[in-house]
XYZ file of C-alpha atoms in Angstrom:
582
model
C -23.247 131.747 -12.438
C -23.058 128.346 -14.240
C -19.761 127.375 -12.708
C -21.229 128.613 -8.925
C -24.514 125.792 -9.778
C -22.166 123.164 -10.907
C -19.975 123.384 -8.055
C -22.863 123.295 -5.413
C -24.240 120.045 -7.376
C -20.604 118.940 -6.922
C -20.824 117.245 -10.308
C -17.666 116.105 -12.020
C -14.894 118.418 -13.363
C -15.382 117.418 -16.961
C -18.808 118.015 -17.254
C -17.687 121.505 -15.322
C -15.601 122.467 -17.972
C -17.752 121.493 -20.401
C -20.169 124.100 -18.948
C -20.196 127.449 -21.342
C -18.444 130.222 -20.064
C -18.197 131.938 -23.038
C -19.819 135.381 -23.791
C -20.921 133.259 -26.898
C -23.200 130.720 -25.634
C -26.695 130.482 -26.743
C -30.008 130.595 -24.315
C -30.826 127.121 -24.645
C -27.111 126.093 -23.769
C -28.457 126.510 -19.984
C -31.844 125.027 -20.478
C -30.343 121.306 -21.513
C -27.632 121.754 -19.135
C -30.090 122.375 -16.278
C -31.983 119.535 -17.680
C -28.862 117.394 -17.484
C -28.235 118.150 -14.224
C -31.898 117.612 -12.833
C -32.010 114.185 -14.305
C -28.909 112.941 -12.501
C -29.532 114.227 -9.608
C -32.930 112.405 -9.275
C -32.949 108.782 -7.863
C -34.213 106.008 -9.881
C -36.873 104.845 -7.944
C -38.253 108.774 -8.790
C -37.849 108.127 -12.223
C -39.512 105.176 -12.195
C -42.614 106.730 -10.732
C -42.497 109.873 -13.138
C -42.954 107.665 -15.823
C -45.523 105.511 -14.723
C -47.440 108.152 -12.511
C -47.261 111.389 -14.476
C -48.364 114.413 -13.272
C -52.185 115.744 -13.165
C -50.389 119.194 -15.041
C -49.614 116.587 -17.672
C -52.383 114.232 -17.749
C -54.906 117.336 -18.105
C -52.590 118.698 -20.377
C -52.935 115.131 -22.672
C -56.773 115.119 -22.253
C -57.426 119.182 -23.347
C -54.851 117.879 -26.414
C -57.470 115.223 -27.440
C -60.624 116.944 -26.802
C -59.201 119.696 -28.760
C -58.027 117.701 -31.562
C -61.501 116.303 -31.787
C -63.681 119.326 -31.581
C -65.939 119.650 -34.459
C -64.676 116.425 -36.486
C -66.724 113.441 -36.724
C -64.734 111.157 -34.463
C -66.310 110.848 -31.082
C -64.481 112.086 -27.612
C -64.932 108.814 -25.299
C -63.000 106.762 -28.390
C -60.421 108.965 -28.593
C -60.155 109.846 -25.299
C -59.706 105.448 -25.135
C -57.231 105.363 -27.539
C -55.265 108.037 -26.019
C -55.239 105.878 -23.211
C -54.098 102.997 -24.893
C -51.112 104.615 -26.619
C -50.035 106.335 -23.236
C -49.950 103.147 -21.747
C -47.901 101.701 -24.578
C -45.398 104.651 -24.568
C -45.088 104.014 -20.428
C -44.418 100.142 -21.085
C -41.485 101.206 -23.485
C -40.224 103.935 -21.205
C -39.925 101.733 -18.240
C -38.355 99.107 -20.256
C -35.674 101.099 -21.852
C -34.784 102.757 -18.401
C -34.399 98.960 -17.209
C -32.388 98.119 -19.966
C -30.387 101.227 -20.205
C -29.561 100.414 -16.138
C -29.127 96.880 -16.470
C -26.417 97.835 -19.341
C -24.594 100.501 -17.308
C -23.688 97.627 -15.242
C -24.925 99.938 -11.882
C -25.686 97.769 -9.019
C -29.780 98.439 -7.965
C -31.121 98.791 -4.324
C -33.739 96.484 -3.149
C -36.247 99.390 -3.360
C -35.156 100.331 -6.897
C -36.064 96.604 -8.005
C -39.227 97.186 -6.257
C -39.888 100.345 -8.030
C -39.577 98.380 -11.348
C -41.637 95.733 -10.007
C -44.447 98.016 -9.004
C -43.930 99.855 -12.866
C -44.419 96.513 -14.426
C -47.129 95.842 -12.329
C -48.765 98.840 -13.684
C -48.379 98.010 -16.669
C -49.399 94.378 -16.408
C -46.200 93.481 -17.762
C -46.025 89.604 -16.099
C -42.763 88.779 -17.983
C -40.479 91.769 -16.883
C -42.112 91.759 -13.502
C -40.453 87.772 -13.603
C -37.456 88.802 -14.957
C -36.614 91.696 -12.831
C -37.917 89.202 -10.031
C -34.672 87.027 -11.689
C -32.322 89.621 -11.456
C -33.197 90.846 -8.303
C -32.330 87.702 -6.744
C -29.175 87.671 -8.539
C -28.187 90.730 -7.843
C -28.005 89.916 -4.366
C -31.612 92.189 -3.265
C -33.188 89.224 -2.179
C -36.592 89.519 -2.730
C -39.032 89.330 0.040
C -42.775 88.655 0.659
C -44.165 91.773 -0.834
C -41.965 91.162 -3.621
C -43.115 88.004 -4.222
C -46.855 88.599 -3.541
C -46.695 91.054 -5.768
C -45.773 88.997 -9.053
C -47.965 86.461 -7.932
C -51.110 88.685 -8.278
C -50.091 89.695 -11.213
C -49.626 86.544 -12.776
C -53.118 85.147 -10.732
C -54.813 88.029 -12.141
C -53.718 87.218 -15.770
C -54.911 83.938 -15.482
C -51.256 82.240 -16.404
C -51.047 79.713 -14.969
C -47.183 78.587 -16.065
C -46.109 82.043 -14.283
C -47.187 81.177 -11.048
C -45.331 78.136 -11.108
C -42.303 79.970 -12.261
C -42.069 82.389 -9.373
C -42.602 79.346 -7.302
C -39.610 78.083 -8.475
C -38.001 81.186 -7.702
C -39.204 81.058 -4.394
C -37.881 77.635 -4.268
C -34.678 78.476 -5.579
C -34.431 81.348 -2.651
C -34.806 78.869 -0.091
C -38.708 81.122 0.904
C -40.958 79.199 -0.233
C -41.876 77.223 3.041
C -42.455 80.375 4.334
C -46.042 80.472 5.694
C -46.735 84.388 4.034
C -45.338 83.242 0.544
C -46.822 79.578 0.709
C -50.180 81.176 1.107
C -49.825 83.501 -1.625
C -48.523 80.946 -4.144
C -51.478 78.603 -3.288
C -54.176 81.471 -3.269
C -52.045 82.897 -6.721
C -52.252 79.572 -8.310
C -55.918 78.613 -7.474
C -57.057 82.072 -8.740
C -55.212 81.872 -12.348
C -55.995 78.435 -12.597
C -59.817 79.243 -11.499
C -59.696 82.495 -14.336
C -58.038 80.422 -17.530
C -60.835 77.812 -17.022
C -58.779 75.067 -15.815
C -60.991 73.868 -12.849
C -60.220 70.147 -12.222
C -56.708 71.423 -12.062
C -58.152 74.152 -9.468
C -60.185 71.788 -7.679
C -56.912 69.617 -7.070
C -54.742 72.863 -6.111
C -57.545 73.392 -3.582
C -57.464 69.814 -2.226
C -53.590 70.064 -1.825
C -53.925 73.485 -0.289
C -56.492 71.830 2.782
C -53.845 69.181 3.753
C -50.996 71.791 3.889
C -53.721 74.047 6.254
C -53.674 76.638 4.261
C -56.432 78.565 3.799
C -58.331 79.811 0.703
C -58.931 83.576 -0.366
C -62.253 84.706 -1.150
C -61.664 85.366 -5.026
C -60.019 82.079 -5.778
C -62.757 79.983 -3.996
C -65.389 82.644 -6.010
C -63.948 81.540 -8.692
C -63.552 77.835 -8.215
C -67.128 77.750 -7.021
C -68.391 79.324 -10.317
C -66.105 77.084 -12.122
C -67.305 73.954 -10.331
C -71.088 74.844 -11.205
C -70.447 75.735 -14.561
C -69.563 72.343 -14.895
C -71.957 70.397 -13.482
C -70.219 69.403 -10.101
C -72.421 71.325 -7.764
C -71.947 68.915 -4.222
C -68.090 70.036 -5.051
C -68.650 73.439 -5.834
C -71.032 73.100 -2.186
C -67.990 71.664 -0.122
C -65.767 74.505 -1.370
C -68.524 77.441 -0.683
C -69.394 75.873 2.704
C -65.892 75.055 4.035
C -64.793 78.710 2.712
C -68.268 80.281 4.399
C -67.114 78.517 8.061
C -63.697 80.197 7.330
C -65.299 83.812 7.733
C -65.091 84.454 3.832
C -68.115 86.573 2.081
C -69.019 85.841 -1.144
C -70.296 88.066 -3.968
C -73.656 87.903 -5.804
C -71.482 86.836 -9.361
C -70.677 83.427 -7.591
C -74.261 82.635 -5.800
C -75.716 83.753 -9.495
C -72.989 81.149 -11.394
C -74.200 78.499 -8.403
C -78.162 79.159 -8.837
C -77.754 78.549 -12.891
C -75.390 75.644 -12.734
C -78.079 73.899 -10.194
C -81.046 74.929 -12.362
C -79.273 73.068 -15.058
C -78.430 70.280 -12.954
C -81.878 69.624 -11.552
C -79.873 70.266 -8.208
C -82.129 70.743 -5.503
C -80.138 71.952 -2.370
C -77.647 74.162 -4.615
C -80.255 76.196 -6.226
C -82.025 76.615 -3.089
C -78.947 78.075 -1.523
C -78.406 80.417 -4.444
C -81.695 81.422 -4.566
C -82.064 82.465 -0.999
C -78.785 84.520 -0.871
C -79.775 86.559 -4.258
C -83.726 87.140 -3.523
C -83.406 87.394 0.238
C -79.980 88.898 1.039
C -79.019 90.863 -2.132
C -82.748 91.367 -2.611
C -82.457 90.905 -6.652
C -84.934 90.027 -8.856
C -83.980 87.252 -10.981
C -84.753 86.661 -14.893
C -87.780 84.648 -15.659
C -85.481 81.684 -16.744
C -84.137 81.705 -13.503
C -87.529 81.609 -12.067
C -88.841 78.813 -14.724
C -85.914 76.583 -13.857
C -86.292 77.149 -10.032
C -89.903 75.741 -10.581
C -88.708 72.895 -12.127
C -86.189 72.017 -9.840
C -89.155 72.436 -7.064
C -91.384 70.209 -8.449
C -89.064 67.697 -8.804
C -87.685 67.490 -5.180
C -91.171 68.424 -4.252
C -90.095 71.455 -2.403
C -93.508 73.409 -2.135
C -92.215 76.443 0.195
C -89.614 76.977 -3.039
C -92.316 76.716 -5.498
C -94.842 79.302 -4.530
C -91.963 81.447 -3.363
C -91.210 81.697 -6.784
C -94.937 82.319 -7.847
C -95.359 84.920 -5.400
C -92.122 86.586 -6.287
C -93.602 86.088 -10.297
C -96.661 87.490 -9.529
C -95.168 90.529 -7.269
C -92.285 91.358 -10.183
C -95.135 91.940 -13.073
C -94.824 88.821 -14.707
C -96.866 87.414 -16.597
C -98.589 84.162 -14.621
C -98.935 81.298 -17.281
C -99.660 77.337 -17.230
C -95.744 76.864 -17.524
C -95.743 78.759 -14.010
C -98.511 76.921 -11.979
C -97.530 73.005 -13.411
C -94.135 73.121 -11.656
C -96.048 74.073 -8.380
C -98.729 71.528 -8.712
C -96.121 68.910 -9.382
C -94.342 69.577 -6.137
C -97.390 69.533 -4.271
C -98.531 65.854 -5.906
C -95.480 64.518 -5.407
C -95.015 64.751 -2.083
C -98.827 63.565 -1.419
C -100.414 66.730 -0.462
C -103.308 66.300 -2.030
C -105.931 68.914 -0.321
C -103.151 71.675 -1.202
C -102.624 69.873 -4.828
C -105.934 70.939 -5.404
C -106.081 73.864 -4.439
C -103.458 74.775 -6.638
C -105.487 73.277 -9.059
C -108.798 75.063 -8.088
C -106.554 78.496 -8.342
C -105.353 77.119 -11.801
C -108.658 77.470 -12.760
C -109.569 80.747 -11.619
C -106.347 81.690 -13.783
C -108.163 80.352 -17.058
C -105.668 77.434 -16.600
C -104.877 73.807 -16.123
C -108.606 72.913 -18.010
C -106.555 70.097 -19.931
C -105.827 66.756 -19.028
C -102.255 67.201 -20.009
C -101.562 69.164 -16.980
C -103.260 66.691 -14.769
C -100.546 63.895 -16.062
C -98.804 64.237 -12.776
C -101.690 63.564 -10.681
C -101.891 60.189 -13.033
C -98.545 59.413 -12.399
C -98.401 59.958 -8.887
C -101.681 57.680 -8.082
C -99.844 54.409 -11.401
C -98.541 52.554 -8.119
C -98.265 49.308 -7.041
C -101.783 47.752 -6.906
C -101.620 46.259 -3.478
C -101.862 50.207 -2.219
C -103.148 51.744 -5.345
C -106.986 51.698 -4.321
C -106.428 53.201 -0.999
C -103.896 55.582 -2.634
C -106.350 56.901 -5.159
C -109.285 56.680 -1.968
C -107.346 59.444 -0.371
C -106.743 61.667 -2.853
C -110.651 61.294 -3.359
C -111.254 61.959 -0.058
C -109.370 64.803 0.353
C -111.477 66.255 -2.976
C -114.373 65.148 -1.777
C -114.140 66.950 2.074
C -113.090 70.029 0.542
C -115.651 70.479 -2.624
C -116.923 73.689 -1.369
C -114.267 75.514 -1.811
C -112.933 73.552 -4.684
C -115.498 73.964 -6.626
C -113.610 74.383 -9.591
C -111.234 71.940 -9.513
C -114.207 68.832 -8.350
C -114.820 68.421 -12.018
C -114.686 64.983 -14.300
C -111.707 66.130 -15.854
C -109.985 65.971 -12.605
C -111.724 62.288 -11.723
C -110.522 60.693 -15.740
C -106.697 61.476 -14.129
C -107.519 59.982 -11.037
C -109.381 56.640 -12.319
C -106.375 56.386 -14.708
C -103.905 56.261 -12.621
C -106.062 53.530 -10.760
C -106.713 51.688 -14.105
C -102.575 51.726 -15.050
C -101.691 50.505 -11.801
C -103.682 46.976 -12.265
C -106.909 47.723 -10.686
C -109.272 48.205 -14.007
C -112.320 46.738 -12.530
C -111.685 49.097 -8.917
C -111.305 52.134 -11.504
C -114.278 50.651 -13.463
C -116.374 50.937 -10.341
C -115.383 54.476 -9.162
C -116.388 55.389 -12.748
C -120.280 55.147 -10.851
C -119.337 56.216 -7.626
C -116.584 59.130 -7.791
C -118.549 60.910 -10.358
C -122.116 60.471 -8.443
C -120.864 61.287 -5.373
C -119.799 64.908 -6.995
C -122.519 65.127 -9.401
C -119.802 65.080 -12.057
C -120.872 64.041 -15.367
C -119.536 61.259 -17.053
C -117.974 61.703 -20.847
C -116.125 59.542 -23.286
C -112.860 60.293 -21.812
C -113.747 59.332 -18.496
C -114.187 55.959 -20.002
C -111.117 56.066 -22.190
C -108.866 56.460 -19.059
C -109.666 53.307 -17.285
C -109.962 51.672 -21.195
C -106.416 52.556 -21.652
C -105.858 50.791 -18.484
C -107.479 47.515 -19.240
C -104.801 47.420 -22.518
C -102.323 47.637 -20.585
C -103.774 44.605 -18.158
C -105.034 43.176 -21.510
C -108.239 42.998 -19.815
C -110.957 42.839 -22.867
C -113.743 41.590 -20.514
C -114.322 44.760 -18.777
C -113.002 46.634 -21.652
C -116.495 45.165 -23.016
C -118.561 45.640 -19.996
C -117.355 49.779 -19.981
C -118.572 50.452 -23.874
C -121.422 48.082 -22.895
C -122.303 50.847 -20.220
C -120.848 53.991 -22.481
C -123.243 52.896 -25.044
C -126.384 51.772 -23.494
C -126.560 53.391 -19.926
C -124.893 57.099 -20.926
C -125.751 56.954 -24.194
C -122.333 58.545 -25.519
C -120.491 58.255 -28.632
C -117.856 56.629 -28.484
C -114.580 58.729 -29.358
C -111.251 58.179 -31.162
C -109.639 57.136 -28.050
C -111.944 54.792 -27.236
C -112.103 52.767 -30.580
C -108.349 52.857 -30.433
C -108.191 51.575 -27.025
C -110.736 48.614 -28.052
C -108.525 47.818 -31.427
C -105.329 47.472 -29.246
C -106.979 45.490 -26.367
C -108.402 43.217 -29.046
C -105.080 42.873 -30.941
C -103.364 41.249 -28.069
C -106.022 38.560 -27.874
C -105.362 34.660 -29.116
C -108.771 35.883 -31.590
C -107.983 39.011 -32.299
C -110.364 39.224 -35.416
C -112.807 42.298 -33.362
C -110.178 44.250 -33.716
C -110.999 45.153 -37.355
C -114.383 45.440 -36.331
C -113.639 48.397 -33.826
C -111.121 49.546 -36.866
C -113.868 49.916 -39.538
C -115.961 51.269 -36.794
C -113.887 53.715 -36.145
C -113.577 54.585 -40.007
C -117.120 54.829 -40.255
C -117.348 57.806 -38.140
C -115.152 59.823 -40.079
C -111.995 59.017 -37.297
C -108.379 58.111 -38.963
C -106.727 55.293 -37.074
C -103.402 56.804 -34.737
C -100.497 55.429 -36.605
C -99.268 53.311 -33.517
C -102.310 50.960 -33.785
C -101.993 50.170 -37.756
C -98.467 49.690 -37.524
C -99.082 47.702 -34.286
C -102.346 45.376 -36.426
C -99.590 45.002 -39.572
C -97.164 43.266 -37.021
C -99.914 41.298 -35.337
C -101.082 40.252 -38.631
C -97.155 39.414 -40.203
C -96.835 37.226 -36.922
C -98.879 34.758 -37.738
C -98.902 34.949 -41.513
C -101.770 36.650 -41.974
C -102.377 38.203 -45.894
C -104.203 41.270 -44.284
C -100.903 42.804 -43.336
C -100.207 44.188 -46.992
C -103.510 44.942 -47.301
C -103.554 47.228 -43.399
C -100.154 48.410 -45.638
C -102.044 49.645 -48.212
C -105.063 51.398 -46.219
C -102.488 53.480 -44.180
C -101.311 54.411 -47.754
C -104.826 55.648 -48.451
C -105.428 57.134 -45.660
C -102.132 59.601 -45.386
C -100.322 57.861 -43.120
C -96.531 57.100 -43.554
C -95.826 53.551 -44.291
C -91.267 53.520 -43.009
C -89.483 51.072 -44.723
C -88.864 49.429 -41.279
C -92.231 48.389 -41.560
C -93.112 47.196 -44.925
C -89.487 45.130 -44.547
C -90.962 43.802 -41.499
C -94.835 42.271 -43.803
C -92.587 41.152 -46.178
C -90.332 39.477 -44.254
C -92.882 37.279 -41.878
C -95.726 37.162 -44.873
C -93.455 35.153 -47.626
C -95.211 32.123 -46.136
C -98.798 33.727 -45.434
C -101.225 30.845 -44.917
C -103.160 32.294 -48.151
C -100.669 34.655 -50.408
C -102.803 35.864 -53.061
C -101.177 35.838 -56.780
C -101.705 39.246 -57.154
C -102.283 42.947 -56.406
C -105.430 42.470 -58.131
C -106.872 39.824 -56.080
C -106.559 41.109 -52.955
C -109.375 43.408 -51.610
C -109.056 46.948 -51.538
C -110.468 47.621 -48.230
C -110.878 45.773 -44.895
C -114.257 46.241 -45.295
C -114.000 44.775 -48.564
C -112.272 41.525 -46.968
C -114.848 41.597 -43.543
C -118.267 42.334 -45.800
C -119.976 45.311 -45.647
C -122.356 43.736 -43.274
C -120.349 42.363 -40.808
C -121.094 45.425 -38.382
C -123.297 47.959 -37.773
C -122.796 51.493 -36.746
């Protein structure tokens, strides 16, 4: 029976008569045989595929093997399971390259569709180097390789993210005279940008990009995904806007990874037009809901391009998602509105601030100061319209028409030049909406007159704080009176608003005693050491910057006492107890 199968599988005579015919032979003696027999008559390209695509017999087979080896034991299934999986694809790599090896040494001469078998194995496998070399031998062989062939190294080695690969299967495109070929220029451009864009190397991207537009040829939709990311991740978001525009006018879709990676490498930026686009393709067209610090940063970026429609987007899409609305929500908004000089919208954002619990300080009405500190040929009629617009709509602003929102507005006036204009809307802003007037309505425009060094109507407003509303004066404005003193010719009232302030239990800001020590040094005046020694006493923090600073300029003070002991202990002490009254 042996000798009939042997002849019809017309296999060689030796291996005939090697076959036994003996009444003596054993019953595996036919199993290996068979087995023998099988394996050369199937082609390589078969074999190749066996091993790297085994059967679903086998691969159940494999997976009943591990489940049952881990039934009952303390090692869990979907680890095993993994590791099984691992060492499978392990054994497969070795197979496939000892049947390579084992062909390559018989010396047999390979087909063009057994080298792409092998190819396609080690692509499997995500073996980049054999997929080169049999690449290599292919070509040497006399196969030459073709576009598939070639396309399909170059994904793997794109999809790796080596770079050096790429550029040696271009050379092996060079060396086959292919590689002006327009099918295997674009996939060594598109390979290159993609493992260049995936290893991190993106100015080297960006400039395999540029050289790809002047040789017209166009980019794929994962290498510019990935160049775009890379280009906002860092920093250069007009580039990363070229690429995602030119590759958008091409016909190419983009995923919501690479709109995400744009959207946080604007927010970072402060860059207005790229977050925008990123935001409106992930909350309108992949209708996601972004984090909160997505949101946050979106705000900030809105307030400061002043892009309202962006900012209470994003508050309405807070508000909507169950967030929870805080100041850090509504300032972003009411900075966008300000800046662009909306200021009948600015307050209602204010007057809805309000209604929040919110926005009650004057810290978050800084912007509406900074917005109305312009030049003082326009500041009056600047700060006149955002009164007006207050003023039309008190009604239904009720809230927000209070003299908190007036001290931002008459300092702004006051720090743009125009102290006694801001002095007068002190009486007329505040009457016309029954607004009360407090200390720190007269502190903002005092603040003002330092910087103007204006200590004439610096007078004039305590004059009126005192005497006409009968206030107290508070910490800010003694301090503001001490520094608009202190840059006078005589600035000797300064210590009298000093020990005023003292009096009444208030501890001097450390700016202004530093700022009277200097004064003092400057013109060799002995009361520096002795402004040294009542920050000392009262807590505050006396750098050495400082106390180098009175010694250096008071060596030659017009009247350097001998002593410590001579010197008085207070500045009352050196002014008299009587030289003021509180």
């Amino acid at each position: 029976m042996y000798r009939r199968l042997a002849r019809s599988l017309q296999v060689p005579a030796q291996l005939r008569r090697a076959a036994p015919l003996s009444r003596g032979y054993t019953s595996r003696a036919p199993r290996i045989f068979a087995k023998d027999l099988a394996a050369m008559a199937v082609p390589l390209a078969r074999q190749v595929q066996e091993i790297v695509h085994p059967s679903q017999h086998t691969q159940l087979k494999k997976t009943r093997a591990v489940a049952q080896s881990t039934a009952g034991g303390d090692q869990d299934l979907g680890h095993a399971l993994a590791t099984e999986a691992q060492r499978q694809h392990a054994e497969t790599h070795a197979r496939l390259q000892r049947l390579y090896t084992e062909t390559q040494a018989g010396g047999a001469q390979l087909t063009r569709d057994e080298y792409t078998a092998f190819l396609e194995g080690f692509n499997e496998t995500r073996d980049m180097h054999s997929s080169v070399s049999v690449l290599r031998d292919m070509r040497a062989g006399g196969a030459q390789p073709g576009a598939a062939q070639y396309s399909m190294v170059l994904k793997l080695a794109a999809d790796s993210g080596y770079a050096p690969a790429v550029y040696e299967v271009g050379e092996e495109m060079r060396a086959a005279g292919v590689a002006d070929e327009p099918r295997n220029l674009d996939a060594f451009y598109n390979s290159l940008l993609r493992s260049l864009a995936r290893s991190g190397q993106i100015e080297h991207a960006y400039a395999v990009y540029a050289e790809m537009r002047e040789h017209k040829v166009a980019a794929q939709g994962v290498g510019c995904a990935g160049l775009v990311a890379g280009l906002a991740q860092i920093g250069e978001i007009a580039l990363a806007l070229d690429v995602l525009r030119a590759a958008l006018a091409q016909g190419t879709a983009f995923g919501a990874d690479t709109y995400a990676a744009l959207l946080h490498g604007a927010g970072r930026c402060m860059h207005h037009e790229g977050y925008a686009l990123g935001y409106e393709q992930l909350t309108r067209v992949f209708g996601m809901q972004l984090p909160e610090g997505d949101y946050l940063a979106g705000l900030d970026v809105a307030a400061r391009a002043g892009d309202v429609a962006l900012a209470g987007d994003i508050v309405q899409r807070v508000r909507a998602h169950g967030l929870p609305l805080d100041e850090k929500h509504f300032e972003p908004l009411l900075a966008a509105v300000v800046a662009t000089g909306q200021w009948a919208r600015a307050f209602r954002v204010l007057n809805m601030m309000r209604g929040s619990g919110f926005g009650t300080t004057p810290a978050t009405l800084r912007v509406v100061t900074r917005q109305l500190t312009v030049a003082a040929d326009v500041a009056e009629r600047a700060a006149d319209e955002a009164f007006a617009a207050l003023q039309e709509n008190q009604p239904e602003l009720a809230a927000a028409a209070d003299s908190v929102t007036l001290d931002a507005m008459v300092a702004g006036l006051a720090r743009s030049g125009c102290v006694e204009a801001a002095a007068s809307r002190l009486s007329s802003w505040y009457a016309a909406l029954g607004a009360l007037r407090t200390a720190s309505s007269y502190a903002a425009v005092l603040e003002g007159c330092v910087h103007r060094r204006n200590k004439t109507v610096a007078e004039q407003l305590l004059a009126r704080l005192l005497d006409v509303d009968a206030l107290a004066p508070s910490q800010r404005v003694y301090d503001a009176m001490v520094r608009v003193t202190l840059v006078q010719p005589n600035y000797e009232d300064a210590f009298v608003y000093l020990e005023a302030m003292k009096a009444h239990g208030m501890v001097p800001p450390w700016r202004t005693m530093a700022a009277m020590v200097r004064r003092c040094a400057r013109v060799r005046d002995v009361r520096a050491q002795t402004l040294l020694r009542e920050m000392r006493k009262l807590g505050l923090v006396v750098t050495p910057a400082l106390a180098d600073y009175a010694q250096a300029f008071g060596r030659n003070a017009r009247s350097e006492p001998q002593g410590d002991s001579s010197d008085p202990a207070t500045i009352g002490d050196l002014l008299g107890n009587d030289a003021f009254s509180v």
